[in-house]
Every structure is written in structure tokens, then in C-alpha cells.
Short mmCIF file of C-alpha atoms in Angstrom, two decimals:
data_model
loop_
_atom_site.label_atom_id
_atom_site.label_comp_id
_atom_site.label_asym_id
_atom_site.label_seq_id
_atom_site.Cartn_x
_atom_site.Cartn_y
_atom_site.Cartn_z
CA GLN A 226 80.74 96.89 113.10
CA VAL A 227 81.73 97.36 109.88
CA GLN A 228 82.41 100.90 108.60
CA LEU A 229 84.52 100.69 105.77
CA ALA A 230 84.42 97.57 103.26
CA GLU A 231 86.93 97.15 100.65
CA SER A 232 86.06 94.58 97.91
CA GLY A 233 87.83 93.73 94.63
CA GLY A 234 90.68 92.18 94.66
CA GLY A 235 92.89 89.35 93.61
CA LEU A 236 94.68 88.15 91.74
CA VAL A 237 95.79 88.80 88.89
CA GLN A 238 98.64 88.99 85.51
CA ALA A 239 100.97 91.57 85.14
CA GLY A 240 99.28 94.36 82.80
CA ASP A 241 95.56 93.69 83.83
CA SER A 242 93.29 95.87 85.42
CA LEU A 243 91.01 96.11 88.44
CA THR A 244 88.92 98.05 90.30
CA LEU A 245 88.52 98.38 93.99
CA SER A 246 85.90 99.35 95.86
CA CYS A 247 85.33 100.78 99.66
CA LYS A 248 81.76 101.04 100.83
CA SER A 249 81.42 103.68 103.45
CA TYR A 250 78.39 102.13 106.23
CA LEU A 251 79.33 105.99 107.97
CA HIS A 252 77.52 109.27 107.29
CA THR A 253 80.26 111.04 105.08
CA SER A 254 80.16 114.91 106.02
CA GLY A 255 81.23 116.98 103.07
CA SER A 256 84.09 117.80 104.23
CA ASP A 257 85.76 114.42 104.67
CA ALA A 258 87.91 112.68 101.97
CA MET A 259 88.27 109.24 101.54
CA GLY A 260 92.36 107.86 100.54
CA TRP A 261 93.57 104.30 99.94
CA PHE A 262 96.37 103.10 100.87
CA ARG A 263 98.44 99.97 100.34
CA GLN A 264 101.08 97.81 102.92
CA ALA A 265 103.34 95.21 101.30
CA PRO A 266 105.12 92.73 103.04
CA GLY A 267 107.82 94.41 105.35
CA GLU A 268 107.27 97.53 104.04
CA ALA A 269 105.24 100.44 104.99
CA ARG A 270 101.62 101.41 104.51
CA GLU A 271 101.60 104.13 100.96
CA PHE A 272 99.17 106.34 100.04
CA LEU A 273 98.24 106.40 96.71
CA ALA A 274 95.29 108.42 96.10
CA ALA A 275 92.43 110.72 97.64
CA VAL A 276 89.24 111.83 97.11
CA ARG A 277 87.50 114.65 98.30
CA TRP A 278 83.67 113.84 99.05
CA SER A 279 82.23 116.88 98.83
CA THR A 280 83.95 118.40 95.82
CA GLY A 281 85.96 115.76 94.64
CA ILE A 282 89.08 116.90 94.88
CA THR A 283 91.68 114.42 94.56
CA TRP A 284 95.78 114.23 95.74
CA TYR A 285 97.56 111.49 94.19
CA ALA A 286 101.15 110.06 94.99
CA ASP A 287 103.31 109.89 92.27
CA SER A 288 104.04 106.48 92.36
CA ALA A 289 100.19 106.37 91.51
CA LYS A 290 99.51 108.88 88.68
CA GLY A 291 98.68 108.01 84.98
CA ARG A 292 97.64 103.96 86.52
CA PHE A 293 95.34 104.21 88.95
CA THR A 294 92.37 106.77 89.12
CA ILE A 295 90.14 107.62 92.38
CA SER A 296 86.21 108.05 91.95
CA ARG A 297 82.99 108.02 94.83
CA GLU A 298 79.63 107.46 93.80
CA ILE A 299 78.26 109.51 96.26
CA ALA A 300 74.10 108.46 95.96
CA LYS A 301 75.79 104.58 96.72
CA ASN A 302 78.87 106.39 99.18
CA THR A 303 81.55 103.67 97.61
CA GLY A 304 84.25 105.23 96.36
CA ARG A 305 86.44 103.02 93.97
CA LEU A 306 89.99 103.10 93.14
CA GLN A 307 90.92 101.67 89.40
CA MET A 308 94.02 100.34 88.13
CA ASN A 309 95.70 99.96 85.27
CA ASN A 310 98.21 98.30 83.84
CA LEU A 311 99.02 96.32 86.86
CA LYS A 312 102.79 95.49 87.59
CA PRO A 313 104.40 92.84 90.06
CA GLU A 314 105.60 95.64 92.60
CA ASP A 315 101.57 96.15 93.05
CA THR A 316 101.08 93.18 94.91
CA ALA A 317 99.70 94.35 98.51
CA VAL A 318 96.49 94.79 101.05
CA TYR A 319 94.86 97.68 100.05
CA TYR A 320 93.21 99.98 102.35
CA CYS A 321 90.68 101.98 102.08
CA ALA A 322 90.32 104.97 104.94
CA VAL A 323 87.95 108.07 106.11
CA GLY A 324 89.03 111.32 107.34
CA GLN A 325 90.39 115.05 106.75
CA GLY A 326 92.60 114.18 103.22
CA GLY A 327 96.10 114.63 101.92
CA TYR A 328 98.92 112.29 101.60
CA SER A 329 98.94 111.37 105.17
CA GLU A 330 97.61 108.20 107.07
CA TYR A 331 97.75 109.97 110.29
CA ASN A 332 95.00 112.73 108.54
CA TYR A 333 92.61 109.31 108.12
CA ARG A 334 90.23 108.53 111.15
CA LEU A 335 88.77 105.18 110.02
CA TRP A 336 90.09 102.22 108.21
CA GLY A 337 88.71 99.18 106.18
CA GLN A 338 89.88 95.62 106.70
CA GLY A 339 91.76 96.01 103.68
CA THR A 340 92.21 94.01 100.19
CA ARG A 341 94.15 92.24 99.02
CA VAL A 342 96.37 92.45 95.35
CA THR A 343 98.44 89.91 94.25
CA VAL A 344 99.97 90.53 90.20
CA SER A 345 102.05 87.69 88.70
CA SER A 346 104.74 88.05 86.00
#
């Protein structure tokens, strides 16, 4: 039973932009937040950004500030991560998650299956 479904990944060139989407099939409470993480091969999962569903308050990792923008569309129960000026080092599997918010992956109780982003040089 799919609860979070990411989409929008793919193969792009360095400098391109890409927007990832995460459709939530859950009842999302006002206190919930949606976060985006990524995991490159051989690396630990990395927090990128999160947004509080009710207030729109956001958190960003330093690595994401300036190039990545998180947003949510409440009516569609969908969160998005817009990524600009992509670099080969952004190559990873990107995950969305729902939980209480913040920077730690342990704050998130539900995870999507991930969508792969590959950035060629």
C-alpha cells in the first residue's frame, strides 16, 4: 500500500533544473512535516529540506540553501523539491518522508520508495 509516492527523477545534465514531487496518500495532520532526503551510493542518507504542512515553515540543510526550494500544495497533498543548477554530486536517490520535521531522519516515521536523480557532467 503506497503511502508516499515520489516522482520527477531522471537523467539530467549539469546546470539543469528538476522538480521532484511527493504525493501523500495519508491524512496529513497540521503538525506533520514533509522532508526530502537523498542517499548517494556508499553514503549516508542526507537531509535536504523540510516543510511544516500547516504553517509552511521550512528547514534547509546548508548544502541545499540557494539551489533547492521546498514547497507544498495542500489541496493536492503534494510536496515538491525544486532543484536548480544541478551538479554531478547531486546524483543520488531522493526520498520524501513525513514526520514531525526538523533535520534528523529519525524524526520521520513514513518514507517513500525514492526516485533516482542522475546528473551527468
